């Protein structure tokens, strides 16, 4: 006889049968309806179609992209031109100079007459220059003693041009120390001046052109007046 039938009290269920729920044990509960509706609402938000991008935003983006491409293209073209043409600044040299007068009165006022011959050269083979502004200043130990302007002119590739520049100092006040030093240089037959220029140059290559500033400087040594001549020089240009 099977074991589950051998009970003296009658038939008993097998051990594998489900055990009835004990009193007080928690019952299985369905999720609340609020959670169901919340998840459904979130799903509806996700499935909603997004708003279309404004045409103005698209136009702005296209303009920015085109402008960026143009900047990159301009930079590449400039680099190619620089590598092919190899532009160089115009050069300035002094071929001659004369110191005619230096006179310092008792009140340390300077009167001077100085003339030099400047040689402007264009060393480029494909770029023309136009000197739109030329200002020249004469210094003695960082003290300006004369100013002069030169008439604008144009210069083609490979050309040179000579310009005579006359610098006159009239009643220019000098500190007593500088006045004494200048007098000593005259007595020692070695006067040192500094010529400084401020030039605005327009460079032209075909149909394109651009303007920029250059700052030539020449330090010169002259013999004493009235027959002072150029003894030594050193010229350079900064841009």
mmCIF file of C-alpha atoms in Angstrom:
data_model
loop_
_atom_site.group_PDB
_atom_site.id
_atom_site.type_symbol
_atom_site.label_atom_id
_atom_site.label_comp_id
_atom_site.label_asym_id
_atom_site.label_seq_id
_atom_site.Cartn_x
_atom_site.Cartn_y
_atom_site.Cartn_z
ATOM 1 C CA UNK A 1 0.000 0.000 0.000
ATOM 2 C CA UNK A 2 1.397 3.424 -0.850
ATOM 3 C CA UNK A 3 2.630 5.422 2.132
ATOM 4 C CA UNK A 4 0.156 8.259 1.678
ATOM 5 C CA UNK A 5 -2.722 5.822 1.892
ATOM 6 C CA UNK A 6 -1.535 4.103 5.044
ATOM 7 C CA UNK A 7 -2.750 6.752 7.463
ATOM 8 C CA UNK A 8 -5.231 5.490 9.986
ATOM 9 C CA UNK A 9 -7.205 8.703 9.557
ATOM 10 C CA UNK A 10 -7.841 8.251 5.875
ATOM 11 C CA UNK A 11 -6.238 9.506 2.723
ATOM 12 C CA UNK A 12 -3.613 12.224 3.193
ATOM 13 C CA UNK A 13 -2.184 14.317 0.389
ATOM 14 C CA UNK A 14 1.251 13.585 -0.966
ATOM 15 C CA UNK A 15 4.210 15.676 0.172
ATOM 16 C CA UNK A 16 4.520 17.230 -3.224
ATOM 17 C CA UNK A 17 1.106 18.831 -2.988
ATOM 18 C CA UNK A 18 0.873 22.601 -2.472
ATOM 19 C CA UNK A 19 0.932 23.666 1.136
ATOM 20 C CA UNK A 20 -2.014 25.878 2.083
ATOM 21 C CA UNK A 21 -1.149 29.510 2.956
ATOM 22 C CA UNK A 22 -0.703 30.013 6.643
ATOM 23 C CA UNK A 23 -2.809 32.574 8.422
ATOM 24 C CA UNK A 24 -1.086 35.996 8.630
ATOM 25 C CA UNK A 25 1.314 35.433 5.681
ATOM 26 C CA UNK A 26 1.454 38.335 3.135
ATOM 27 C CA UNK A 27 -0.687 37.917 0.071
ATOM 28 C CA UNK A 28 0.562 38.708 -3.440
ATOM 29 C CA UNK A 29 -0.639 42.147 -4.510
ATOM 30 C CA UNK A 30 -1.021 43.612 -7.983
ATOM 31 C CA UNK A 31 0.995 46.804 -8.756
ATOM 32 C CA UNK A 32 -0.960 49.984 -8.092
ATOM 33 C CA UNK A 33 -2.698 51.638 -11.010
ATOM 34 C CA UNK A 34 -0.722 54.898 -10.472
ATOM 35 C CA UNK A 35 2.548 53.214 -11.492
ATOM 36 C CA UNK A 36 0.877 51.813 -14.582
ATOM 37 C CA UNK A 37 -0.378 55.240 -15.643
ATOM 38 C CA UNK A 38 3.020 56.880 -14.898
ATOM 39 C CA UNK A 39 4.871 54.412 -17.096
ATOM 40 C CA UNK A 40 2.274 54.847 -19.818
ATOM 41 C CA UNK A 41 2.647 58.633 -19.668
ATOM 42 C CA UNK A 42 6.446 58.386 -19.950
ATOM 43 C CA UNK A 43 6.109 56.105 -22.957
ATOM 44 C CA UNK A 44 3.753 58.569 -24.648
ATOM 45 C CA UNK A 45 6.266 61.391 -24.111
ATOM 46 C CA UNK A 46 9.019 59.307 -25.699
ATOM 47 C CA UNK A 47 6.873 58.423 -28.681
ATOM 48 C CA UNK A 48 5.805 62.017 -29.327
ATOM 49 C CA UNK A 49 7.378 63.532 -32.512
ATOM 50 C CA UNK A 50 10.134 66.099 -31.881
ATOM 51 C CA UNK A 51 9.805 69.725 -32.982
ATOM 52 C CA UNK A 52 11.366 70.597 -36.344
ATOM 53 C CA UNK A 53 14.526 72.782 -36.403
ATOM 54 C CA UNK A 54 13.857 76.372 -37.418
ATOM 55 C CA UNK A 55 14.968 77.325 -40.978
ATOM 56 C CA UNK A 56 16.788 80.346 -39.520
ATOM 57 C CA UNK A 57 18.996 78.037 -37.465
ATOM 58 C CA UNK A 58 19.802 75.968 -40.555
ATOM 59 C CA UNK A 59 20.637 79.133 -42.527
ATOM 60 C CA UNK A 60 22.915 80.356 -39.732
ATOM 61 C CA UNK A 61 24.715 77.024 -39.603
ATOM 62 C CA UNK A 62 25.249 77.022 -43.387
ATOM 63 C CA UNK A 63 26.597 80.596 -43.307
ATOM 64 C CA UNK A 64 29.048 79.714 -40.519
ATOM 65 C CA UNK A 65 30.294 76.667 -42.428
ATOM 66 C CA UNK A 66 30.742 78.651 -45.661
ATOM 67 C CA UNK A 67 32.551 81.454 -43.832
ATOM 68 C CA UNK A 68 34.897 78.981 -42.143
ATOM 69 C CA UNK A 69 35.692 77.338 -45.478
ATOM 70 C CA UNK A 70 36.425 80.732 -47.052
ATOM 71 C CA UNK A 71 38.816 81.601 -44.207
ATOM 72 C CA UNK A 72 40.640 78.304 -44.642
ATOM 73 C CA UNK A 73 40.821 78.818 -48.404
ATOM 74 C CA UNK A 74 42.176 82.369 -47.993
ATOM 75 C CA UNK A 75 44.841 81.101 -45.588
ATOM 76 C CA UNK A 76 45.905 78.360 -48.006
ATOM 77 C CA UNK A 77 46.087 80.828 -50.919
ATOM 78 C CA UNK A 78 48.137 83.286 -48.844
ATOM 79 C CA UNK A 79 50.550 80.536 -47.846
ATOM 80 C CA UNK A 80 50.956 79.405 -51.465
ATOM 81 C CA UNK A 81 51.611 82.974 -52.633
ATOM 82 C CA UNK A 82 54.151 83.493 -49.857
ATOM 83 C CA UNK A 83 56.000 80.277 -50.743
ATOM 84 C CA UNK A 84 55.952 80.957 -54.495
ATOM 85 C CA UNK A 85 56.552 84.723 -54.577
ATOM 86 C CA UNK A 86 58.721 85.019 -51.419
ATOM 87 C CA UNK A 87 57.977 88.735 -50.828
ATOM 88 C CA UNK A 88 60.691 90.982 -49.418
ATOM 89 C CA UNK A 89 60.584 94.448 -47.881
ATOM 90 C CA UNK A 90 61.915 97.425 -49.819
ATOM 91 C CA UNK A 91 65.439 98.375 -48.814
ATOM 92 C CA UNK A 92 66.908 101.737 -47.869
ATOM 93 C CA UNK A 93 70.569 102.679 -48.105
ATOM 94 C CA UNK A 94 72.588 105.883 -47.896
ATOM 95 C CA UNK A 95 74.906 106.562 -50.799
ATOM 96 C CA UNK A 96 76.165 109.985 -49.680
ATOM 97 C CA UNK A 97 75.724 112.589 -46.938
ATOM 98 C CA UNK A 98 77.002 116.056 -46.127
ATOM 99 C CA UNK A 99 77.078 117.935 -42.834
ATOM 100 C CA UNK A 100 77.226 121.630 -43.677
ATOM 101 C CA UNK A 101 76.564 123.358 -40.364
ATOM 102 C CA UNK A 102 76.475 122.708 -36.631
ATOM 103 C CA UNK A 103 76.125 125.712 -34.374
ATOM 104 C CA UNK A 104 75.172 125.717 -30.681
ATOM 105 C CA UNK A 105 74.624 129.092 -29.055
ATOM 106 C CA UNK A 106 75.138 129.972 -25.404
ATOM 107 C CA UNK A 107 71.596 128.859 -24.528
ATOM 108 C CA UNK A 108 72.250 125.316 -25.881
ATOM 109 C CA UNK A 109 70.028 125.833 -28.926
ATOM 110 C CA UNK A 110 71.138 123.789 -31.938
ATOM 111 C CA UNK A 111 71.216 124.986 -35.544
ATOM 112 C CA UNK A 112 72.257 122.375 -38.069
ATOM 113 C CA UNK A 113 72.160 121.665 -41.801
ATOM 114 C CA UNK A 114 72.406 118.033 -42.927
ATOM 115 C CA UNK A 115 71.672 116.440 -46.329
ATOM 116 C CA UNK A 116 71.788 112.805 -47.374
ATOM 117 C CA UNK A 117 71.085 110.851 -50.546
ATOM 118 C CA UNK A 118 68.777 107.873 -49.912
ATOM 119 C CA UNK A 119 68.631 104.880 -52.232
ATOM 120 C CA UNK A 120 65.245 103.090 -52.240
ATOM 121 C CA UNK A 121 65.311 99.626 -53.832
ATOM 122 C CA UNK A 122 62.652 97.037 -54.645
ATOM 123 C CA UNK A 123 64.311 93.594 -54.443
ATOM 124 C CA UNK A 124 61.179 91.678 -55.554
ATOM 125 C CA UNK A 125 60.655 90.200 -59.021
ATOM 126 C CA UNK A 126 56.840 90.004 -58.934
ATOM 127 C CA UNK A 127 55.701 92.698 -56.465
ATOM 128 C CA UNK A 128 55.402 96.441 -57.114
ATOM 129 C CA UNK A 129 55.594 98.977 -54.301
ATOM 130 C CA UNK A 130 53.896 102.313 -53.756
ATOM 131 C CA UNK A 131 55.270 104.493 -50.951
ATOM 132 C CA UNK A 132 52.120 106.232 -49.732
ATOM 133 C CA UNK A 133 53.711 108.051 -46.792
ATOM 134 C CA UNK A 134 57.351 108.781 -45.976
ATOM 135 C CA UNK A 135 58.355 110.580 -42.795
ATOM 136 C CA UNK A 136 62.020 111.013 -41.838
ATOM 137 C CA UNK A 137 63.394 112.052 -38.445
ATOM 138 C CA UNK A 138 66.951 112.947 -37.436
ATOM 139 C CA UNK A 139 68.181 112.051 -33.936
ATOM 140 C CA UNK A 140 71.195 112.776 -31.818
ATOM 141 C CA UNK A 141 71.398 110.324 -28.909
ATOM 142 C CA UNK A 142 67.610 109.601 -29.000
ATOM 143 C CA UNK A 143 66.888 113.348 -29.086
ATOM 144 C CA UNK A 144 64.951 114.393 -32.189
ATOM 145 C CA UNK A 145 66.559 117.407 -33.855
ATOM 146 C CA UNK A 146 64.912 117.571 -37.320
ATOM 147 C CA UNK A 147 61.970 116.178 -39.295
ATOM 148 C CA UNK A 148 61.268 116.008 -43.008
ATOM 149 C CA UNK A 149 58.662 114.496 -45.349
ATOM 150 C CA UNK A 150 59.380 112.872 -48.704
ATOM 151 C CA UNK A 151 56.956 112.975 -51.611
ATOM 152 C CA UNK A 152 55.140 109.637 -52.240
ATOM 153 C CA UNK A 153 56.233 107.620 -55.256
ATOM 154 C CA UNK A 154 55.756 104.232 -56.939
ATOM 155 C CA UNK A 155 58.452 101.645 -57.568
ATOM 156 C CA UNK A 156 58.214 98.696 -59.929
ATOM 157 C CA UNK A 157 59.936 95.360 -59.519
ATOM 158 C CA UNK A 158 63.722 95.530 -59.451
ATOM 159 C CA UNK A 159 63.823 99.335 -59.574
ATOM 160 C CA UNK A 160 65.986 101.701 -57.513
ATOM 161 C CA UNK A 161 65.325 105.348 -56.783
ATOM 162 C CA UNK A 162 67.547 108.094 -55.350
ATOM 163 C CA UNK A 163 66.004 110.765 -53.154
ATOM 164 C CA UNK A 164 67.811 113.766 -51.678
ATOM 165 C CA UNK A 165 66.600 114.558 -48.161
ATOM 166 C CA UNK A 166 67.449 117.894 -46.552
ATOM 167 C CA UNK A 167 67.273 118.014 -42.727
ATOM 168 C CA UNK A 168 67.430 121.447 -41.068
ATOM 169 C CA UNK A 169 67.568 122.010 -37.302
ATOM 170 C CA UNK A 170 66.603 125.503 -36.243
ATOM 171 C CA UNK A 171 66.757 126.645 -32.626
ATOM 172 C CA UNK A 172 66.338 123.101 -31.263
ATOM 173 C CA UNK A 173 66.786 123.002 -27.497
ATOM 174 C CA UNK A 174 69.293 120.447 -26.224
ATOM 175 C CA UNK A 175 70.022 119.423 -22.638
ATOM 176 C CA UNK A 176 73.399 120.865 -21.515
ATOM 177 C CA UNK A 177 74.951 117.373 -21.387
ATOM 178 C CA UNK A 178 73.963 116.549 -24.980
ATOM 179 C CA UNK A 179 75.046 119.967 -26.226
ATOM 180 C CA UNK A 180 78.475 119.461 -24.662
ATOM 181 C CA UNK A 181 78.766 115.958 -26.128
ATOM 182 C CA UNK A 182 77.895 117.212 -29.635
ATOM 183 C CA UNK A 183 80.507 119.954 -29.377
ATOM 184 C CA UNK A 184 83.090 117.356 -28.346
ATOM 185 C CA UNK A 185 82.200 115.205 -31.357
ATOM 186 C CA UNK A 186 82.642 118.186 -33.674
ATOM 187 C CA UNK A 187 86.075 118.872 -32.182
ATOM 188 C CA UNK A 188 87.046 115.204 -32.592
ATOM 189 C CA UNK A 189 85.887 115.228 -36.235
ATOM 190 C CA UNK A 190 83.358 112.395 -35.690
ATOM 191 C CA UNK A 191 79.652 113.296 -35.466
ATOM 192 C CA UNK A 192 77.159 110.430 -35.013
ATOM 193 C CA UNK A 193 73.541 110.891 -36.122
ATOM 194 C CA UNK A 194 70.611 108.490 -36.374
ATOM 195 C CA UNK A 195 68.120 108.628 -39.269
ATOM 196 C CA UNK A 196 64.758 106.992 -38.601
ATOM 197 C CA UNK A 197 61.917 106.603 -41.068
ATOM 198 C CA UNK A 198 58.230 105.767 -40.892
ATOM 199 C CA UNK A 199 56.962 104.546 -44.270
ATOM 200 C CA UNK A 200 53.558 103.258 -45.353
ATOM 201 C CA UNK A 201 54.025 100.876 -48.267
ATOM 202 C CA UNK A 202 51.423 99.308 -50.556
ATOM 203 C CA UNK A 203 52.516 96.032 -52.151
ATOM 204 C CA UNK A 204 50.753 95.052 -55.391
ATOM 205 C CA UNK A 205 50.687 91.587 -56.946
ATOM 206 C CA UNK A 206 48.451 91.397 -59.996
ATOM 207 C CA UNK A 207 44.978 92.600 -59.021
ATOM 208 C CA UNK A 208 45.612 92.141 -55.291
ATOM 209 C CA UNK A 209 47.353 94.561 -52.957
ATOM 210 C CA UNK A 210 47.855 95.209 -49.250
ATOM 211 C CA UNK A 211 49.402 98.030 -47.213
ATOM 212 C CA UNK A 212 51.704 97.869 -44.210
ATOM 213 C CA UNK A 213 54.230 99.994 -42.291
ATOM 214 C CA UNK A 214 58.011 99.692 -42.259
ATOM 215 C CA UNK A 215 60.512 101.488 -40.017
ATOM 216 C CA UNK A 216 63.967 101.938 -41.536
ATOM 217 C CA UNK A 217 66.867 103.151 -39.416
ATOM 218 C CA UNK A 218 70.366 104.241 -40.381
ATOM 219 C CA UNK A 219 73.152 105.143 -37.956
ATOM 220 C CA UNK A 220 75.720 107.363 -39.659
ATOM 221 C CA UNK A 221 79.124 108.771 -38.746
ATOM 222 C CA UNK A 222 80.119 112.065 -40.332
ATOM 223 C CA UNK A 223 83.185 114.232 -40.356
ATOM 224 C CA UNK A 224 82.927 117.711 -38.845
ATOM 225 C CA UNK A 225 81.342 120.625 -40.736
ATOM 226 C CA UNK A 226 81.496 122.706 -42.819
ATOM 227 C CA UNK A 227 82.735 119.966 -45.142
ATOM 228 C CA UNK A 228 81.391 116.982 -43.289
ATOM 229 C CA UNK A 229 81.026 113.816 -45.362
ATOM 230 C CA UNK A 230 79.801 110.297 -44.737
ATOM 231 C CA UNK A 231 82.412 108.156 -42.984
ATOM 232 C CA UNK A 232 80.433 105.046 -41.914
ATOM 233 C CA UNK A 233 76.845 103.811 -41.932
ATOM 234 C CA UNK A 234 74.634 100.941 -40.772
ATOM 235 C CA UNK A 235 71.078 100.598 -42.094
ATOM 236 C CA UNK A 236 68.285 98.155 -41.253
ATOM 237 C CA UNK A 237 64.499 97.928 -41.662
ATOM 238 C CA UNK A 238 61.865 96.749 -39.201
ATOM 239 C CA UNK A 239 58.317 95.926 -40.240
#
